Each structure stands twice: as structure tokens, then as C-alpha cells.
mmCIF file of the C-alpha atoms, coordinates in Angstrom:
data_MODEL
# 
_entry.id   MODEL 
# 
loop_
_atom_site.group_PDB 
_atom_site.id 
_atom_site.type_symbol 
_atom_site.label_atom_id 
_atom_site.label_alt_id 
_atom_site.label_comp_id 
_atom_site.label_asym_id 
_atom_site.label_entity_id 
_atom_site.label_seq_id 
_atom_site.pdbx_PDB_ins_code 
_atom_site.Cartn_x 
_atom_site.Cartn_y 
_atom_site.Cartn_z 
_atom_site.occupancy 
_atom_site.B_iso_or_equiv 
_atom_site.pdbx_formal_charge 
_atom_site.auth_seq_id 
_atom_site.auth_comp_id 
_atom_site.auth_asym_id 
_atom_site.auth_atom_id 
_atom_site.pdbx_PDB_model_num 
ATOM 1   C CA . UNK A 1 1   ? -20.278 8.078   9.396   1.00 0.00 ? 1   UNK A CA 1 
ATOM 2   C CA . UNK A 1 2   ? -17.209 10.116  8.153   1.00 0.00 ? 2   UNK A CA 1 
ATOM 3   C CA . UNK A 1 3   ? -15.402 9.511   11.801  1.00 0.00 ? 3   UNK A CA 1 
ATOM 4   C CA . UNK A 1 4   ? -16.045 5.844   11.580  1.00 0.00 ? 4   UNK A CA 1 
ATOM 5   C CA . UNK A 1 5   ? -14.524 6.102   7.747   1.00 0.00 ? 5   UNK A CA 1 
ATOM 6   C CA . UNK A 1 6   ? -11.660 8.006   8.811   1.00 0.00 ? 6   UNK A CA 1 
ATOM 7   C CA . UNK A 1 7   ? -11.376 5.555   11.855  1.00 0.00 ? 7   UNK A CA 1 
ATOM 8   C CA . UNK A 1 8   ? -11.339 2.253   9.595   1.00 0.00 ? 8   UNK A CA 1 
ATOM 9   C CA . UNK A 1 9   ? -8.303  3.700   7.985   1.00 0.00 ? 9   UNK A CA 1 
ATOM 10  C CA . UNK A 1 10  ? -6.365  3.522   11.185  1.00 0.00 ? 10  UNK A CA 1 
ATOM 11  C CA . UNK A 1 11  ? -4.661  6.886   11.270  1.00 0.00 ? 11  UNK A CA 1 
ATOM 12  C CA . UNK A 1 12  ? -3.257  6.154   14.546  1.00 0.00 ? 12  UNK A CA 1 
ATOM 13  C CA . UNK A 1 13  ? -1.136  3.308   12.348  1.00 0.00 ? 13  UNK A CA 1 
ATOM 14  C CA . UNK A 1 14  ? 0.250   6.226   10.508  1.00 0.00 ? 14  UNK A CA 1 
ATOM 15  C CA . UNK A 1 15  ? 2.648   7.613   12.360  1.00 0.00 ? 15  UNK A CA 1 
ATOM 16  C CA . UNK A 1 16  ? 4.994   4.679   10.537  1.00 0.00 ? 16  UNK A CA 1 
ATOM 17  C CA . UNK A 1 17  ? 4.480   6.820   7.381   1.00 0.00 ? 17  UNK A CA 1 
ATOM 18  C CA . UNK A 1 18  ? 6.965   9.337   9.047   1.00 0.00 ? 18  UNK A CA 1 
ATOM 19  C CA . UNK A 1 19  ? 9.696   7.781   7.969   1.00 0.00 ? 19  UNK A CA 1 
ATOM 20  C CA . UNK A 1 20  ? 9.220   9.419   4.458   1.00 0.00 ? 20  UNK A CA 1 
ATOM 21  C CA . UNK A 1 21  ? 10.410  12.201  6.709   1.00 0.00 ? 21  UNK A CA 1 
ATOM 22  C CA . UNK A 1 22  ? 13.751  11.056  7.627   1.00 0.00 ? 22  UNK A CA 1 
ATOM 23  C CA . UNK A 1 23  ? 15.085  11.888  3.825   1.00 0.00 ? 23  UNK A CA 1 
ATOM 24  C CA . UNK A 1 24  ? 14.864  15.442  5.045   1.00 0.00 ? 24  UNK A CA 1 
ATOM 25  C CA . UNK A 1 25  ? 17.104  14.790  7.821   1.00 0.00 ? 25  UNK A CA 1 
ATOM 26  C CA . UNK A 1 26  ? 19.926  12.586  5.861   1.00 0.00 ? 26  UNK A CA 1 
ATOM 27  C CA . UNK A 1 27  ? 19.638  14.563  2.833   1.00 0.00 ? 27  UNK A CA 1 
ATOM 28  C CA . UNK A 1 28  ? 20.210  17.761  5.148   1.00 0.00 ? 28  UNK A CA 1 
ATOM 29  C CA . UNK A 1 29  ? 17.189  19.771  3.388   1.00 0.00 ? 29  UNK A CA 1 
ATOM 30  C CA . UNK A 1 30  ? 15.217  19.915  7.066   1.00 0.00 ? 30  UNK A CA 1 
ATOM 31  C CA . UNK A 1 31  ? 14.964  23.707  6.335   1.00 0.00 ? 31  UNK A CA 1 
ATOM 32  C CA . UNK A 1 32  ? 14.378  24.142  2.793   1.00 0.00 ? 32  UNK A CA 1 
ATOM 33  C CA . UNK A 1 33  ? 10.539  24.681  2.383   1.00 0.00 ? 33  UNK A CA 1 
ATOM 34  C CA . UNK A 1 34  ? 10.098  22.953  -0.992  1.00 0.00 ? 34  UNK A CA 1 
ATOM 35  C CA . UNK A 1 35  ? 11.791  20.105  0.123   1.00 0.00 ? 35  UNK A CA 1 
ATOM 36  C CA . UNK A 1 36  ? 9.934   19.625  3.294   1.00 0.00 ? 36  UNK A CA 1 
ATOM 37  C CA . UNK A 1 37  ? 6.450   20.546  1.321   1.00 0.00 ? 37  UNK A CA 1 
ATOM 38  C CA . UNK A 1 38  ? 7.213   17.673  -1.121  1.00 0.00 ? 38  UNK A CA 1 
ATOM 39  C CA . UNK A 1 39  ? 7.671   15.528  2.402   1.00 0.00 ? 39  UNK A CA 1 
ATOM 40  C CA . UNK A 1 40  ? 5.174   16.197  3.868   1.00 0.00 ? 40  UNK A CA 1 
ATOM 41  C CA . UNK A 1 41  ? 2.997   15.331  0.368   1.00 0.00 ? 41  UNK A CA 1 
ATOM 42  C CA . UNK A 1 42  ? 4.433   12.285  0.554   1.00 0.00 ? 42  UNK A CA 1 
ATOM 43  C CA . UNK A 1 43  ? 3.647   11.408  3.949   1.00 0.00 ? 43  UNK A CA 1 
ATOM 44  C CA . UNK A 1 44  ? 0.121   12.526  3.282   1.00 0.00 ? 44  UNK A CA 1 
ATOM 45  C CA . UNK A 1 45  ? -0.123  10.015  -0.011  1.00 0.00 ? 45  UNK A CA 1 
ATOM 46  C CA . UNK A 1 46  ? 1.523   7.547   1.614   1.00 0.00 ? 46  UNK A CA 1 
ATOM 47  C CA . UNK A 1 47  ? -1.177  7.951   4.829   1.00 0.00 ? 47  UNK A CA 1 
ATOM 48  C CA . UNK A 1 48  ? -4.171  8.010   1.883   1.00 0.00 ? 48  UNK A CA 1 
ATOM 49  C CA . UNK A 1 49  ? -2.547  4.481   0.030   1.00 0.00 ? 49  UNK A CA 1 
ATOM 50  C CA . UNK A 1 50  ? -2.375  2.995   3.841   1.00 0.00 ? 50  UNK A CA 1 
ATOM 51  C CA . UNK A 1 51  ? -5.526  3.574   5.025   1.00 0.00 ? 51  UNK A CA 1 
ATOM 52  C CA . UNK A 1 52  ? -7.048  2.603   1.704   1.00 0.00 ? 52  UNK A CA 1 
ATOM 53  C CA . UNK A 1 53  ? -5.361  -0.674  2.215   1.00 0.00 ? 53  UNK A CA 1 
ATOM 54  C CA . UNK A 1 54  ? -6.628  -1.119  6.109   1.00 0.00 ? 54  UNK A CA 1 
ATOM 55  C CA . UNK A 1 55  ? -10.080 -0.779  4.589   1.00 0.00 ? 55  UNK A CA 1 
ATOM 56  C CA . UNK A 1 56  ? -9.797  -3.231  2.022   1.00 0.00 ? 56  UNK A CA 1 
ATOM 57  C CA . UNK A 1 57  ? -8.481  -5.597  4.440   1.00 0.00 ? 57  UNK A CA 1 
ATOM 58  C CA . UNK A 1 58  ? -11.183 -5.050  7.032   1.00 0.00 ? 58  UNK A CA 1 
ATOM 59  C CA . UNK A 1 59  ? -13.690 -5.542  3.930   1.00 0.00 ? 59  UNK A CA 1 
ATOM 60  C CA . UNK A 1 60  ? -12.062 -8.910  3.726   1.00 0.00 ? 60  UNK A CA 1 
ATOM 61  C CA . UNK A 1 61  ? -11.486 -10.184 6.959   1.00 0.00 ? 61  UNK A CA 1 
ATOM 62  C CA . UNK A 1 62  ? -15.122 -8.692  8.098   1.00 0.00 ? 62  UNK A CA 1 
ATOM 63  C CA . UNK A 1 63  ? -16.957 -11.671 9.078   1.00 0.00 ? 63  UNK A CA 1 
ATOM 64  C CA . UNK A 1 64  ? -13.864 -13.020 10.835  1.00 0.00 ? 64  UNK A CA 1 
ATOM 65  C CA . UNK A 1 65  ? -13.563 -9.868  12.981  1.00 0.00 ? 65  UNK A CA 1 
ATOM 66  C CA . UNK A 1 66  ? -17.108 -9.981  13.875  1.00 0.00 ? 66  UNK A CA 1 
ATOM 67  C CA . UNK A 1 67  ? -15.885 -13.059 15.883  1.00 0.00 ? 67  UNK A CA 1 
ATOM 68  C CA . UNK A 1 68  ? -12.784 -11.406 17.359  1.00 0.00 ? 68  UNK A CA 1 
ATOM 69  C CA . UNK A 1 69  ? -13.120 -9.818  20.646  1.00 0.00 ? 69  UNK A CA 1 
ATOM 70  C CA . UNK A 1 70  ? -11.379 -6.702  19.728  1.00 0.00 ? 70  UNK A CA 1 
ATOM 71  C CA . UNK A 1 71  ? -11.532 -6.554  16.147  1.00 0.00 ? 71  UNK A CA 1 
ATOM 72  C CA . UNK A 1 72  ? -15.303 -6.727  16.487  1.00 0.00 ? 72  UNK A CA 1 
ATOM 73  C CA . UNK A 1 73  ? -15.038 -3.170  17.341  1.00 0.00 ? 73  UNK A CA 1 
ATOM 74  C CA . UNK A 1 74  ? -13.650 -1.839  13.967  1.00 0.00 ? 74  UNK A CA 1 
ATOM 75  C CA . UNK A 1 75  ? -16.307 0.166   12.238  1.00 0.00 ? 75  UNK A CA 1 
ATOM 76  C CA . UNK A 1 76  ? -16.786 -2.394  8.983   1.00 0.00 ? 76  UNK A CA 1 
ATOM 77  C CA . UNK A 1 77  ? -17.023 -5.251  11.533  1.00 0.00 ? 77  UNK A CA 1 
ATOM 78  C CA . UNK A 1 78  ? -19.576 -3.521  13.640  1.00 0.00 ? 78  UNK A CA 1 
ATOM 79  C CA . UNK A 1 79  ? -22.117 -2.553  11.058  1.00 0.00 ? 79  UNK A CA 1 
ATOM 80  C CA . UNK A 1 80  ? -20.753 1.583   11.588  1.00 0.00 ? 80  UNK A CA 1 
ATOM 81  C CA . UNK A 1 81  ? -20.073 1.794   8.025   1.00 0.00 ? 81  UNK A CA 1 
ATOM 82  C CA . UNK A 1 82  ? -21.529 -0.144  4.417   1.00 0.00 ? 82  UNK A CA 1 
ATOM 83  C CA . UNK A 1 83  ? -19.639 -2.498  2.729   1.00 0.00 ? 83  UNK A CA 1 
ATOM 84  C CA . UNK A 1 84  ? -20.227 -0.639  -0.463  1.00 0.00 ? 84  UNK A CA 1 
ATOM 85  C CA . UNK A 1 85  ? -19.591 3.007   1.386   1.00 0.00 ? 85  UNK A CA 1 
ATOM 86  C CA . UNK A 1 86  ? -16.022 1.601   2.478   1.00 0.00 ? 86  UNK A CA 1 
ATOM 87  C CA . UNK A 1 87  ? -15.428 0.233   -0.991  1.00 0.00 ? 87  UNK A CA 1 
ATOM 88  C CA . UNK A 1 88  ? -16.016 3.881   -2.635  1.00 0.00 ? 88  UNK A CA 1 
ATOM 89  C CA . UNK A 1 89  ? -13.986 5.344   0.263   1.00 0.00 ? 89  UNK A CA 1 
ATOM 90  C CA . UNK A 1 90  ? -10.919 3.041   -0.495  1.00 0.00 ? 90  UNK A CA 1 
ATOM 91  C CA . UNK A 1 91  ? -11.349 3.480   -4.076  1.00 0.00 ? 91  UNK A CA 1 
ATOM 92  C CA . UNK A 1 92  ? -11.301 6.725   -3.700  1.00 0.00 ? 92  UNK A CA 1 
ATOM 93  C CA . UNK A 1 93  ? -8.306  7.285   -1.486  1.00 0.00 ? 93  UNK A CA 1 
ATOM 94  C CA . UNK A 1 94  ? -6.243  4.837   -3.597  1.00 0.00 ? 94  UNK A CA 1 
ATOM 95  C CA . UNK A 1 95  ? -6.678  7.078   -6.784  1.00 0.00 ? 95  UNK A CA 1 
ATOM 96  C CA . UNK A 1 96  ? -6.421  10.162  -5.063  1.00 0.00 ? 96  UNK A CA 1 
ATOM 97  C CA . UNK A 1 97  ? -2.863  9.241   -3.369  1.00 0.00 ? 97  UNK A CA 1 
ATOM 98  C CA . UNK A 1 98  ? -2.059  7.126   -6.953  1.00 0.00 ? 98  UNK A CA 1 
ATOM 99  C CA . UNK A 1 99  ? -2.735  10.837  -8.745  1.00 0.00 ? 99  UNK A CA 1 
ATOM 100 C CA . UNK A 1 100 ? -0.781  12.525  -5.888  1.00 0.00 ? 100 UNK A CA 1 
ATOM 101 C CA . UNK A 1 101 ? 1.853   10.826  -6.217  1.00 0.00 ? 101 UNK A CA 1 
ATOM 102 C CA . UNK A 1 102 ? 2.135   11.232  -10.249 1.00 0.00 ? 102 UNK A CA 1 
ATOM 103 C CA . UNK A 1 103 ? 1.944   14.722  -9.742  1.00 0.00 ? 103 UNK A CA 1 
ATOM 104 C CA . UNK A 1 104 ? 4.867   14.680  -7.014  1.00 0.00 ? 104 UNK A CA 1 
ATOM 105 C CA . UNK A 1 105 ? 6.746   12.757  -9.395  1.00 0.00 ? 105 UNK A CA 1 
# 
């Protein structure tokens, strides 16, 4: 069940959360280790507060996918994972990448 939760959040959408990484590049701090630790935090909260959201919305839109040919497929839609389950999981990821990011500051 933990592969179909970390499937519903789409990491494979993530890779848009690199831009956080293009500060280091403008900024000119690609080779200063704090400054690319603090990047890479961010691209990690930012990939927690994402996928959170992609869950929600598939809790949402889950009797409409069940229709869709492809959406169908998505874990919520096909029964893989609990309404409640995915609810906790987003819940959880929200507050954890909220927290994360009061802590990066």
C-alpha cells in the first residue's frame, strides 16, 4: 500500500519542483554546500506540499476518475488505497512540509 501512496502523489510530476533549484544557479552559490542543502530542502518540501495536493484532488475527483479511461488507473480511483488512509497521508505530508518549511525559514 505504501507504493500505491507514494504513487498517488505523482512523483514523476515533480521534477517541476526543480526549479527551486535554479536560485543556486542565478544566485551563483551552485558550490556552496549550505546553500545547495537549503535547496535541496526546499525541493523536498515543495515535492511533500505537491503530492499532498495530487491526493486531495484525486480524493475529490474519485468517482469521476473511476469513469475515465486512464485516470481509472490512479490508486484512489482503483480501490489501491482508503479514502481515509489517503486523507491521513495528505494530512500528514502537508504538515510535515508546512513544519519544514518554518524551520528553513
Amino acid at each position: 500500500m505504501l507504493g500505491a501512496l507514494v504513487r498517488s502523489m505523482r512523483p514523476r510530476q515533480w521534477i517541476k519542483n526543480l526549479l527551486v533549484l535554479a536560485a543556486l544557479v542565478f544566485s551563483k552559490n551552485l558550490l556552496k554546500g549550505p546553500e545547495v542543502l537549503r535547496s535541496l530542502l526546499a525541493f523536498a518540501i515543495f515535492c511533500l506540499l505537491s503530492g499532498a495536493v495530487y491526493i486531495i484532488n484525486d480524493l475529490v475527483d474519485r468517482e469521476a476518475d473511476r469513469l475515465h479511461p486512464k485516470k481509472r488507473l490512479r490508486p484512489i480511483a482503483a480501490g489501491q488505497v482508503q479514502p481515509g488512509t489517503a486523507l491521513t497521508w495528505a494530512l500528514a505530508s502537508a504538515l510535515l512540509a508546512l513544519g519544514g518549511s518554518l524551520l528553513l525559514d
